[in-house]
Every structure is written in C-alpha cells, then in structure tokens.
PDB file of C-alpha atoms and ligand atoms in Angstrom:
ATOM      1  CA  MET M   1      25.769  32.191   7.955  1.00 47.00           C
ATOM      2  CA  SER M   2      22.056  32.868   8.247  1.00 53.00           C
ATOM      3  CA  ILE M   3      22.215  34.473   4.791  1.00 62.00           C
ATOM      4  CA  LEU M   4      23.252  31.103   3.387  1.00 81.00           C
ATOM      5  CA  VAL M   5      20.785  29.009   5.342  1.00 94.00           C
ATOM      6  CA  MET M   6      17.617  31.099   5.078  1.00 95.00           C
ATOM      7  CA  ASP M   7      15.884  32.024   1.825  1.00 96.00           C
ATOM      8  CA  THR M   8      16.290  35.536   0.418  1.00 95.00           C
ATOM      9  CA  LYS M   9      14.286  37.504  -2.147  1.00 94.00           C
ATOM     10  CA  VAL M  10      16.761  36.574  -4.890  1.00 93.00           C
ATOM     11  CA  ARG M  11      17.657  32.989  -4.033  1.00 95.00           C
ATOM     12  CA  TYR M  12      16.416  29.973  -2.099  1.00 97.00           C
ATOM     13  CA  GLY M  13      18.755  29.264   0.859  1.00 97.00           C
ATOM     14  CA  ALA M  14      20.805  26.118   1.442  1.00 97.00           C
ATOM     15  CA  VAL M  15      18.094  24.258   3.360  1.00 97.00           C
ATOM     16  CA  SER M  16      15.413  24.905   0.720  1.00 98.00           C
ATOM     17  CA  ARG M  17      17.803  23.898  -2.053  1.00 97.00           C
ATOM     18  CA  PHE M  18      18.775  20.735  -0.180  1.00 98.00           C
ATOM     19  CA  PHE M  19      15.093  19.775   0.190  1.00 98.00           C
ATOM     20  CA  HIS M  20      14.351  20.593  -3.464  1.00 98.00           C
ATOM     21  CA  TRP M  21      17.210  18.700  -5.105  1.00 98.00           C
ATOM     22  CA  GLY M  22      17.446  15.882  -2.571  1.00 98.00           C
ATOM     23  CA  MET M  23      13.756  15.155  -2.912  1.00 98.00           C
ATOM     24  CA  ALA M  24      13.950  15.506  -6.715  1.00 98.00           C
ATOM     25  CA  LEU M  25      16.484  12.632  -6.702  1.00 98.00           C
ATOM     26  CA  LEU M  26      14.310  10.532  -4.393  1.00 98.00           C
ATOM     27  CA  PHE M  27      11.238  11.211  -6.585  1.00 99.00           C
ATOM     28  CA  ALA M  28      13.194  10.072  -9.660  1.00 98.00           C
ATOM     29  CA  TRP M  29      13.941   6.847  -7.765  1.00 98.00           C
ATOM     30  CA  GLN M  30      10.319   6.521  -6.587  1.00 98.00           C
ATOM     31  CA  PHE M  31       8.865   6.896 -10.074  1.00 98.00           C
ATOM     32  CA  THR M  32      11.416   4.385 -11.350  1.00 98.00           C
ATOM     33  CA  SER M  33      10.144   1.828  -8.829  1.00 98.00           C
ATOM     34  CA  ALA M  34       6.518   2.662  -9.720  1.00 98.00           C
ATOM     35  CA  THR M  35       7.310   2.189 -13.424  1.00 98.00           C
ATOM     36  CA  ALA M  36       9.077  -1.101 -12.719  1.00 98.00           C
ATOM     37  CA  HIS M  37       6.010  -2.308 -10.827  1.00 98.00           C
ATOM     38  CA  TRP M  38       3.607  -1.205 -13.541  1.00 98.00           C
ATOM     39  CA  LEU M  39       5.425  -2.164 -16.749  1.00 98.00           C
ATOM     40  CA  PHE M  40       8.030  -4.746 -15.764  1.00 98.00           C
ATOM     41  CA  PRO M  41       6.494  -7.114 -13.193  1.00 97.00           C
ATOM     42  CA  ASP M  42       8.522 -10.208 -12.298  1.00 98.00           C
ATOM     43  CA  THR M  43      11.757  -8.953 -13.825  1.00 98.00           C
ATOM     44  CA  PRO M  44      15.082  -8.326 -12.034  1.00 97.00           C
ATOM     45  CA  PHE M  45      14.419  -4.609 -12.674  1.00 98.00           C
ATOM     46  CA  GLU M  46      11.245  -4.747 -10.602  1.00 98.00           C
ATOM     47  CA  GLU M  47      12.784  -6.998  -8.001  1.00 97.00           C
ATOM     48  CA  PHE M  48      15.568  -4.474  -7.422  1.00 97.00           C
ATOM     49  CA  PHE M  49      13.476  -1.285  -7.325  1.00 98.00           C
ATOM     50  CA  TRP M  50      10.100  -2.365  -5.929  1.00 98.00           C
ATOM     51  CA  GLY M  51      11.686  -3.448  -2.651  1.00 96.00           C
ATOM     52  CA  THR M  52      12.513   0.223  -1.983  1.00 97.00           C
ATOM     53  CA  HIS M  53       9.102   1.734  -2.845  1.00 98.00           C
ATOM     54  CA  TYR M  54       7.683   1.753   0.699  1.00 98.00           C
ATOM     55  CA  THR M  55      10.885   2.948   2.377  1.00 98.00           C
ATOM     56  CA  VAL M  56      11.558   5.753  -0.086  1.00 98.00           C
ATOM     57  CA  GLY M  57       7.857   6.710  -0.056  1.00 98.00           C
ATOM     58  CA  VAL M  58       7.765   7.040   3.732  1.00 98.00           C
ATOM     59  CA  SER M  59      11.052   8.990   3.630  1.00 98.00           C
ATOM     60  CA  LEU M  60       9.578  11.387   1.062  1.00 98.00           C
ATOM     61  CA  LEU M  61       6.507  11.956   3.250  1.00 98.00           C
ATOM     62  CA  SER M  62       8.694  12.760   6.264  1.00 98.00           C
ATOM     63  CA  LEU M  63      10.820  15.126   4.189  1.00 98.00           C
ATOM     64  CA  VAL M  64       7.882  16.981   2.634  1.00 98.00           C
ATOM     65  CA  VAL M  65       6.400  17.709   6.068  1.00 98.00           C
ATOM     66  CA  LEU M  66       9.690  19.297   7.179  1.00 98.00           C
ATOM     67  CA  ARG M  67       9.992  21.063   3.816  1.00 98.00           C
ATOM     68  CA  ALA M  68       6.491  22.550   4.058  1.00 98.00           C
ATOM     69  CA  LEU M  69       7.213  23.841   7.580  1.00 98.00           C
ATOM     70  CA  TRP M  70      10.482  25.345   6.319  1.00 98.00           C
ATOM     71  CA  ALA M  71       8.656  26.946   3.379  1.00 98.00           C
ATOM     72  CA  LEU M  72       6.092  28.497   5.745  1.00 97.00           C
ATOM     73  CA  ALA M  73       8.844  29.797   8.043  1.00 96.00           C
ATOM     74  CA  ASN M  74      10.537  31.386   5.014  1.00 97.00           C
ATOM     75  CA  ALA M  75       7.369  32.581   3.280  1.00 95.00           C
ATOM     76  CA  SER M  76       8.111  36.281   3.763  1.00 95.00           C
ATOM     77  CA  ARG M  77      11.757  35.873   2.714  1.00 94.00           C
ATOM     78  CA  ARG M  78      11.729  33.599  -0.333  1.00 96.00           C
ATOM     79  CA  PRO M  79      11.789  34.720  -3.971  1.00 95.00           C
ATOM     80  CA  PRO M  80       8.306  36.044  -4.895  1.00 94.00           C
ATOM     81  CA  SER M  81       6.170  33.889  -7.236  1.00 94.00           C
ATOM     82  CA  VAL M  82       6.593  34.882 -10.863  1.00 92.00           C
ATOM     83  CA  SER M  83       2.847  34.414 -11.490  1.00 92.00           C
ATOM     84  CA  VAL M  84      -0.378  33.196  -9.888  1.00 96.00           C
ATOM     85  CA  MET M  85      -0.059  30.013 -11.964  1.00 94.00           C
ATOM     86  CA  ALA M  86       3.435  29.349 -10.630  1.00 95.00           C
ATOM     87  CA  LYS M  87       2.178  29.822  -7.083  1.00 97.00           C
ATOM     88  CA  LEU M  88      -0.805  27.507  -7.619  1.00 98.00           C
ATOM     89  CA  GLY M  89       1.444  24.970  -9.349  1.00 98.00           C
ATOM     90  CA  HIS M  90       3.805  24.850  -6.371  1.00 98.00           C
ATOM     91  CA  ILE M  91       0.868  24.518  -3.950  1.00 98.00           C
ATOM     92  CA  ALA M  92      -0.499  21.639  -6.067  1.00 98.00           C
ATOM     93  CA  LEU M  93       2.918  19.938  -5.968  1.00 98.00           C
ATOM     94  CA  TYR M  94       2.905  20.148  -2.170  1.00 98.00           C
ATOM     95  CA  GLY M  95      -0.685  18.871  -2.008  1.00 98.00           C
ATOM     96  CA  LEU M  96       0.155  15.791  -4.086  1.00 98.00           C
ATOM     97  CA  MET M  97       3.519  15.191  -2.393  1.00 99.00           C
ATOM     98  CA  ILE M  98       1.562  14.912   0.881  1.00 98.00           C
ATOM     99  CA  ALA M  99      -1.582  13.158  -0.407  1.00 98.00           C
ATOM    100  CA  VAL M 100       0.032  10.366  -2.472  1.00 99.00           C
ATOM    101  CA  PRO M 101       2.085   8.691   0.300  1.00 98.00           C
ATOM    102  CA  THR M 102      -0.540   9.477   2.985  1.00 98.00           C
ATOM    103  CA  ILE M 103      -3.195   7.619   0.985  1.00 98.00           C
ATOM    104  CA  ALA M 104      -0.790   4.680   0.604  1.00 98.00           C
ATOM    105  CA  LEU M 105      -0.254   4.573   4.371  1.00 98.00           C
ATOM    106  CA  ILE M 106      -4.001   4.661   5.014  1.00 98.00           C
ATOM    107  CA  ARG M 107      -4.417   1.728   2.615  1.00 98.00           C
ATOM    108  CA  GLN M 108      -1.553  -0.137   4.260  1.00 98.00           C
ATOM    109  CA  PHE M 109      -3.134   0.343   7.683  1.00 98.00           C
ATOM    110  CA  GLY M 110      -6.565  -0.761   6.476  1.00 98.00           C
ATOM    111  CA  SER M 111      -5.145  -3.908   4.873  1.00 98.00           C
ATOM    112  CA  GLY M 112      -4.079  -5.185   8.295  1.00 98.00           C
ATOM    113  CA  ARG M 113      -0.558  -5.848   7.049  1.00 98.00           C
ATOM    114  CA  SER M 114       2.396  -4.651   9.082  1.00 98.00           C
ATOM    115  CA  LEU M 115       4.773  -1.935   7.869  1.00 98.00           C
ATOM    116  CA  GLU M 116       8.440  -1.775   8.741  1.00 97.00           C
ATOM    117  CA  VAL M 117      10.719   0.990   7.517  1.00 97.00           C
ATOM    118  CA  PHE M 118      14.469   1.125   8.318  1.00 96.00           C
ATOM    119  CA  GLY M 119      13.863  -1.606  10.899  1.00 95.00           C
ATOM    120  CA  ILE M 120      11.223   0.480  12.695  1.00 97.00           C
ATOM    121  CA  THR M 121       7.723  -0.964  12.997  1.00 98.00           C
ATOM    122  CA  LEU M 122       5.369   1.807  11.864  1.00 98.00           C
ATOM    123  CA  MET M 123       2.317  -0.457  11.788  1.00 98.00           C
ATOM    124  CA  ALA M 124       1.968  -3.689  13.732  1.00 98.00           C
ATOM    125  CA  GLY M 125      -0.797  -5.037  11.497  1.00 98.00           C
ATOM    126  CA  PHE M 126      -3.916  -6.806  12.756  1.00 98.00           C
ATOM    127  CA  GLU M 127      -5.877 -10.009  12.327  1.00 97.00           C
ATOM    128  CA  GLY M 128      -9.326 -10.044  10.836  1.00 96.00           C
ATOM    129  CA  GLU M 129     -11.320  -8.079   8.290  1.00 97.00           C
ATOM    130  CA  GLU M 130      -9.746  -5.351   6.160  1.00 98.00           C
ATOM    131  CA  ILE M 131     -11.059  -1.826   6.661  1.00 98.00           C
ATOM    132  CA  THR M 132     -12.459  -1.525   3.173  1.00 98.00           C
ATOM    133  CA  TRP M 133     -12.878   2.247   2.916  1.00 98.00           C
ATOM    134  CA  MET M 134      -9.148   2.508   3.572  1.00 98.00           C
ATOM    135  CA  THR M 135      -8.102  -0.121   1.046  1.00 98.00           C
ATOM    136  CA  ASP M 136     -10.609   1.193  -1.533  1.00 98.00           C
ATOM    137  CA  LEU M 137      -9.340   4.761  -1.154  1.00 98.00           C
ATOM    138  CA  GLY M 138      -5.782   3.645  -1.869  1.00 98.00           C
ATOM    139  CA  GLY M 139      -6.798   1.330  -4.692  1.00 98.00           C
ATOM    140  CA  LEU M 140      -8.709   4.164  -6.296  1.00 98.00           C
ATOM    141  CA  LEU M 141      -6.306   7.046  -5.788  1.00 98.00           C
ATOM    142  CA  HIS M 142      -2.723   6.168  -4.877  1.00 98.00           C
ATOM    143  CA  GLY M 143      -1.464   5.156  -8.327  1.00 98.00           C
ATOM    144  CA  GLU M 144      -3.651   7.660 -10.181  1.00 98.00           C
ATOM    145  CA  LEU M 145      -2.598  10.636  -8.058  1.00 98.00           C
ATOM    146  CA  GLY M 146       0.986   9.342  -8.170  1.00 98.00           C
ATOM    147  CA  TRP M 147       1.018   9.541 -11.976  1.00 98.00           C
ATOM    148  CA  THR M 148      -0.722  12.930 -11.783  1.00 98.00           C
ATOM    149  CA  LEU M 149       2.150  14.129  -9.603  1.00 98.00           C
ATOM    150  CA  LEU M 150       4.635  12.887 -12.204  1.00 98.00           C
ATOM    151  CA  ALA M 151       2.760  14.793 -14.944  1.00 98.00           C
ATOM    152  CA  LEU M 152       2.812  17.943 -12.818  1.00 98.00           C
ATOM    153  CA  VAL M 153       6.554  17.525 -12.187  1.00 98.00           C
ATOM    154  CA  VAL M 154       7.200  17.217 -15.929  1.00 98.00           C
ATOM    155  CA  GLY M 155       5.173  20.408 -16.498  1.00 98.00           C
ATOM    156  CA  HIS M 156       7.089  22.093 -13.675  1.00 98.00           C
ATOM    157  CA  ILE M 157      10.460  21.237 -15.238  1.00 97.00           C
ATOM    158  CA  VAL M 158       9.329  22.353 -18.711  1.00 96.00           C
ATOM    159  CA  MET M 159       8.059  25.661 -17.286  1.00 95.00           C
ATOM    160  CA  ALA M 160      11.314  26.265 -15.405  1.00 94.00           C
ATOM    161  CA  PHE M 161      13.278  26.068 -18.657  1.00 92.00           C
ATOM    162  CA  LEU M 162      10.624  27.800 -20.795  1.00 92.00           C
ATOM    163  CA  HIS M 163      10.647  30.676 -18.354  1.00 89.00           C
ATOM    164  CA  ARG M 164      14.304  31.283 -18.970  1.00 83.00           C
ATOM    165  CA  LYS M 165      13.812  31.118 -22.733  1.00 83.00           C
ATOM    166  CA  LEU M 166      10.632  33.173 -23.090  1.00 83.00           C
ATOM    167  CA  THR M 167      11.048  35.820 -20.407  1.00 80.00           C
ATOM    168  CA  HIS M 168      13.935  37.818 -19.040  1.00 74.00           C
ATOM    169  CA  HIS M 169      13.366  36.072 -15.756  1.00 79.00           C
ATOM    170  CA  ASN M 170      15.857  33.283 -15.137  1.00 84.00           C
ATOM    171  CA  VAL M 171      14.105  31.421 -12.319  1.00 92.00           C
ATOM    172  CA  LEU M 172      16.709  28.635 -12.412  1.00 93.00           C
ATOM    173  CA  THR M 173      19.291  30.818 -10.659  1.00 93.00           C
ATOM    174  CA  ARG M 174      16.954  31.042  -7.648  1.00 94.00           C
ATOM    175  CA  MET M 175      17.174  27.309  -7.017  1.00 96.00           C
ATOM    176  CA  ARG M 176      20.770  26.763  -8.101  1.00 92.00           C
TER     177      ARG M 176
HETATM  178  C1  HEM H   1       5.616  10.196  -2.642  1.00 69.58           C
HETATM  179  C2  HEM H   1       5.610   8.913  -2.498  1.00 69.58           C
HETATM  180  C3  HEM H   1       5.025   7.933  -3.474  1.00 69.58           C
HETATM  181  C4  HEM H   1       4.837   8.029  -4.830  1.00 69.58           C
HETATM  182  C5  HEM H   1       5.162   9.197  -5.753  1.00 69.58           C
HETATM  183  C6  HEM H   1       4.238   6.769  -5.264  1.00 69.58           C
HETATM  184  C7  HEM H   1       3.869   6.481  -6.574  1.00 69.58           C
HETATM  185  C8  HEM H   1       3.232   5.332  -6.981  1.00 69.58           C
HETATM  186  C9  HEM H   1       2.725   5.088  -8.304  1.00 69.58           C
HETATM  187  C10 HEM H   1       2.800   6.068  -9.477  1.00 69.58           C
HETATM  188  C11 HEM H   1       2.177   3.845  -8.315  1.00 69.58           C
HETATM  189  C12 HEM H   1       1.465   3.162  -9.494  1.00 69.58           C
HETATM  190  C13 HEM H   1       2.279   2.030 -10.075  1.00 69.58           C
HETATM  191  C14 HEM H   1       1.424   1.265 -11.070  1.00 69.58           C
HETATM  192  O1  HEM H   1       0.663   1.900 -11.825  1.00 69.58           O
HETATM  193  O2  HEM H   1       1.549   0.033 -11.087  1.00 69.58           O
HETATM  194  C15 HEM H   1       2.337   3.284  -6.996  1.00 69.58           C
HETATM  195  C16 HEM H   1       1.913   2.026  -6.594  1.00 69.58           C
HETATM  196  C17 HEM H   1       1.983   1.544  -5.321  1.00 69.58           C
HETATM  197  N1  HEM H   1       2.519   2.193  -4.218  1.00 69.58           N
HETATM  198 FE1  HEM H   1       3.314   4.038  -4.193  1.00 69.58          FE
HETATM  199  N2  HEM H   1       4.091   5.938  -4.176  1.00 69.58           N
HETATM  200  C18 HEM H   1       4.548   6.618  -3.065  1.00 69.58           C
HETATM  201  C19 HEM H   1       4.572   6.148  -1.758  1.00 69.58           C
HETATM  202  C20 HEM H   1       4.125   4.905  -1.352  1.00 69.58           C
HETATM  203  C21 HEM H   1       4.135   4.428   0.009  1.00 69.58           C
HETATM  204  C22 HEM H   1       4.600   5.223   1.231  1.00 69.58           C
HETATM  205  C23 HEM H   1       3.645   3.145  -0.024  1.00 69.58           C
HETATM  206  C24 HEM H   1       3.437   2.160   1.088  1.00 69.58           C
HETATM  207  C25 HEM H   1       3.083   2.443   2.293  1.00 69.58           C
HETATM  208  C26 HEM H   1       3.305   2.831  -1.385  1.00 69.58           C
HETATM  209  C27 HEM H   1       2.771   1.629  -1.828  1.00 69.58           C
HETATM  210  C28 HEM H   1       2.377   1.356  -3.115  1.00 69.58           C
HETATM  211  C29 HEM H   1       1.751   0.101  -3.537  1.00 69.58           C
HETATM  212  C30 HEM H   1       1.403  -1.085  -2.630  1.00 69.58           C
HETATM  213  C31 HEM H   1       1.503   0.220  -4.912  1.00 69.58           C
HETATM  214  C32 HEM H   1       0.862  -0.838  -5.850  1.00 69.58           C
HETATM  215  C33 HEM H   1      -0.626  -0.723  -5.857  1.00 69.58           C
HETATM  216  C34 HEM H   1      -1.102   0.516  -6.577  1.00 69.58           C
HETATM  217  O3  HEM H   1      -0.854   0.684  -7.780  1.00 69.58           O
HETATM  218  O4  HEM H   1      -1.739   1.365  -5.921  1.00 69.58           O
HETATM  219  N3  HEM H   1       3.620   3.932  -2.189  1.00 69.58           N
HETATM  220  N4  HEM H   1       2.973   4.219  -6.209  1.00 69.58           N
HETATM  221  C1  HEM H   2      15.070  18.794 -13.169  1.00 69.58           C
HETATM  222  C2  HEM H   2      14.154  18.936 -12.228  1.00 69.58           C
HETATM  223  C3  HEM H   2      13.686  20.248 -11.637  1.00 69.58           C
HETATM  224  C4  HEM H   2      13.991  21.549 -11.982  1.00 69.58           C
HETATM  225  C5  HEM H   2      14.902  22.058 -13.099  1.00 69.58           C
HETATM  226  C6  HEM H   2      13.260  22.409 -11.065  1.00 69.58           C
HETATM  227  C7  HEM H   2      13.331  23.781 -11.054  1.00 69.58           C
HETATM  228  C8  HEM H   2      12.775  24.597 -10.097  1.00 69.58           C
HETATM  229  C9  HEM H   2      12.964  26.037  -9.996  1.00 69.58           C
HETATM  230  C10 HEM H   2      13.819  26.875 -10.955  1.00 69.58           C
HETATM  231  C11 HEM H   2      12.244  26.479  -8.932  1.00 69.58           C
HETATM  232  C12 HEM H   2      12.093  27.933  -8.456  1.00 69.58           C
HETATM  233  C13 HEM H   2      10.814  28.458  -9.068  1.00 69.58           C
HETATM  234  C14 HEM H   2      10.360  29.787  -8.544  1.00 69.58           C
HETATM  235  O1  HEM H   2      10.875  30.266  -7.529  1.00 69.58           O
HETATM  236  O2  HEM H   2       9.426  30.366  -9.151  1.00 69.58           O
HETATM  237  C15 HEM H   2      11.576  25.327  -8.353  1.00 69.58           C
HETATM  238  C16 HEM H   2      10.733  25.383  -7.258  1.00 69.58           C
HETATM  239  C17 HEM H   2      10.001  24.310  -6.789  1.00 69.58           C
HETATM  240  N1  HEM H   2      10.084  23.002  -7.251  1.00 69.58           N
HETATM  241 FE1  HEM H   2      11.300  22.315  -8.701  1.00 69.58          FE
HETATM  242  N2  HEM H   2      12.519  21.615 -10.218  1.00 69.58           N
HETATM  243  C18 HEM H   2      12.749  20.296 -10.519  1.00 69.58           C
HETATM  244  C19 HEM H   2      12.202  19.196  -9.895  1.00 69.58           C
HETATM  245  C20 HEM H   2      11.204  19.246  -8.938  1.00 69.58           C
HETATM  246  C21 HEM H   2      10.515  18.101  -8.371  1.00 69.58           C
HETATM  247  C22 HEM H   2      10.799  16.644  -8.749  1.00 69.58           C
HETATM  248  C23 HEM H   2       9.598  18.592  -7.471  1.00 69.58           C
HETATM  249  C24 HEM H   2       8.598  17.861  -6.620  1.00 69.58           C
HETATM  250  C25 HEM H   2       8.151  16.672  -6.776  1.00 69.58           C
HETATM  251  C26 HEM H   2       9.727  20.043  -7.459  1.00 69.58           C
HETATM  252  C27 HEM H   2       8.969  20.896  -6.669  1.00 69.58           C
HETATM  253  C28 HEM H   2       9.185  22.249  -6.533  1.00 69.58           C
HETATM  254  C29 HEM H   2       8.488  23.095  -5.564  1.00 69.58           C
HETATM  255  C30 HEM H   2       7.410  22.652  -4.577  1.00 69.58           C
HETATM  256  C31 HEM H   2       9.017  24.394  -5.723  1.00 69.58           C
HETATM  257  C32 HEM H   2       8.647  25.656  -4.915  1.00 69.58           C
HETATM  258  C33 HEM H   2       9.773  25.992  -3.968  1.00 69.58           C
HETATM  259  C34 HEM H   2       9.856  25.002  -2.827  1.00 69.58           C
HETATM  260  O3  HEM H   2       9.020  25.058  -1.906  1.00 69.58           O
HETATM  261  O4  HEM H   2      10.772  24.143  -2.851  1.00 69.58           O
HETATM  262  N3  HEM H   2      10.707  20.406  -8.350  1.00 69.58           N
HETATM  263  N4  HEM H   2      11.908  24.208  -9.074  1.00 69.58           N
END
C-alpha cells in the first residue's frame, strides 16, 4: 500500500502523480480562460471560461501548497533529478505556481472587492480607497508571470519528451 502511495527512487507515487496530472488539467483550463480574456473579450468563449478563472486559480493555489508539502515529505524518496537544470526548472515551476495566484489575491484584496469561491467568502471587501501597492503589484506582475509560467510549462513538456529521445533516460515512466 505505502509503496503505491509514497514516491520511490524509480517512480513518483500515486499522490504525486495525482497532483501532477490533476493540476496539469486545471492549468490547461486556467490558461484557456486567460487566453479567452486576452484575445477573445466579449465573446461566448470568454463568457464561458472567464467566469471560472478565479475559482480554478484559488483551487490551484490550494493544491500547490499541499503538493509542495508532499514533495518535501517525499524529498528523500523520489526519483533523483536528472540534472541541475531539471532541478532548478522544477523549483521555478513551484515558485511561479505559488507566486502567480498569490499576487492575484493580493491585488483582489487591495481593490476592496469581495471574493467568493465555491460559495465561501474569502474576502469581504471594503469601502474606500484602493490599496495601490497591492493593485499595482498585480497589474504589473500577475499576467506577465502567468504567461512566463506557461512558457516554462511548454519548455518542461518539450524537455520531458526530448529527454526520452536524446538520452537513455526515459523520465516519462517516472510520472506515468
Ligand atoms: C495559477 C493560477 C493562475 C494563473 C496561471 C493565471 C493566469 C493569468 C494570465 C496568464 C492572465 C493574463 C490574461 C491577459 O493577458 O489578458 C491572467 C489575468 C487575470 N487573472 Fe489570473 N491566473 C491565475 C489565478 C488567478 C486568481 C486566483 C485570480 C483572482 C483572485 C486571478 C485574476 C485575474 C484577473 C482579474 C486577470 C485580468 C487582469 C490581468 O491581466 O492581470 N487569476 N491570469
Ligand atoms: C503534457 C504535460 C506534461 C508532461 C508530459 C510532464 C512530464 C513530467 C515528467 C516526465 C516529470 C518527471 C521529471 C523528473 O522526475 O525528472 C515531471 C515532473 C514535474 N512536472 Fe510535469 N509534465 C507535464 C505538465 C506539467 C505542468 C502543466 C506542470 C506545472 C504547471 C508540471 C510541473 C512539474 C513539476 C513541478 C515536476 C516535478 C515533480 C513534482 O513535484 O511534481 N508538469 N513532469
């Protein structure tokens, strides 16, 4: 049982694989809603997807916190990094997965608007002046770092397949 659940040197365990692939699906959804907002404003496409951007974004932040804790708990057990670059790449993915939605939440708070997710009030909102450093931070960085994360994900996927082609190391089997 524990062999399945925990990571091992040769393969990520069930929990790590669930986080990886479940969140990959949610990120595909999240970048679809971001693209709809950016390129297709005021279309049915945007209307459908944009309404989910906050909810899915908050869900992703909750999941990545649990995932990072799980990764730390399994650090001595999981498959070793194939290179320093791979290790740094994965750390950068975690950094952006945490920073992008956190910055959005800081902006949301500073705007004074309320935030409700799955019927739960996360922020009550307030009357009066915006907290401008919070709204500026989000305006400056949320979208930009969000697209940076997408670029890093594309590189990550390319490297996963290149690795199998160019080296004898089939890293895909670790996450399958
Ligand atoms: C991991 C989670 C998230 C990712 C990857 C992400 C990604 C993005 C991207 C790439 C954009 C730019 C779209 C454009 O260029 O028009 C964007 C915009 C936006 N996002 Fe997110 N987002 C996430 C979470 C959130 C959360 C939790 C909130 C709300 C609390 C939020 C609120 C917004 C808003 C209001 C915009 C439009 C303004 C702007 O471009 O900054 N996002 N998001
Ligand atoms: C088709 C899509 C994807 C493929 C084929 C893929 C493939 C892989 C593989 C083979 C590994 C193991 C690498 C190793 O142990 O050296 C891995 C790990 C990882 N991947 Fe992906 N990946 C995909 C999507 C994503 C996405 C969307 C994210 C995040 C936004 C992501 C984040 C990570 C992280 C952080 C790790 C390190 C292990 C962990 O803590 O989960 N991957 N991926």
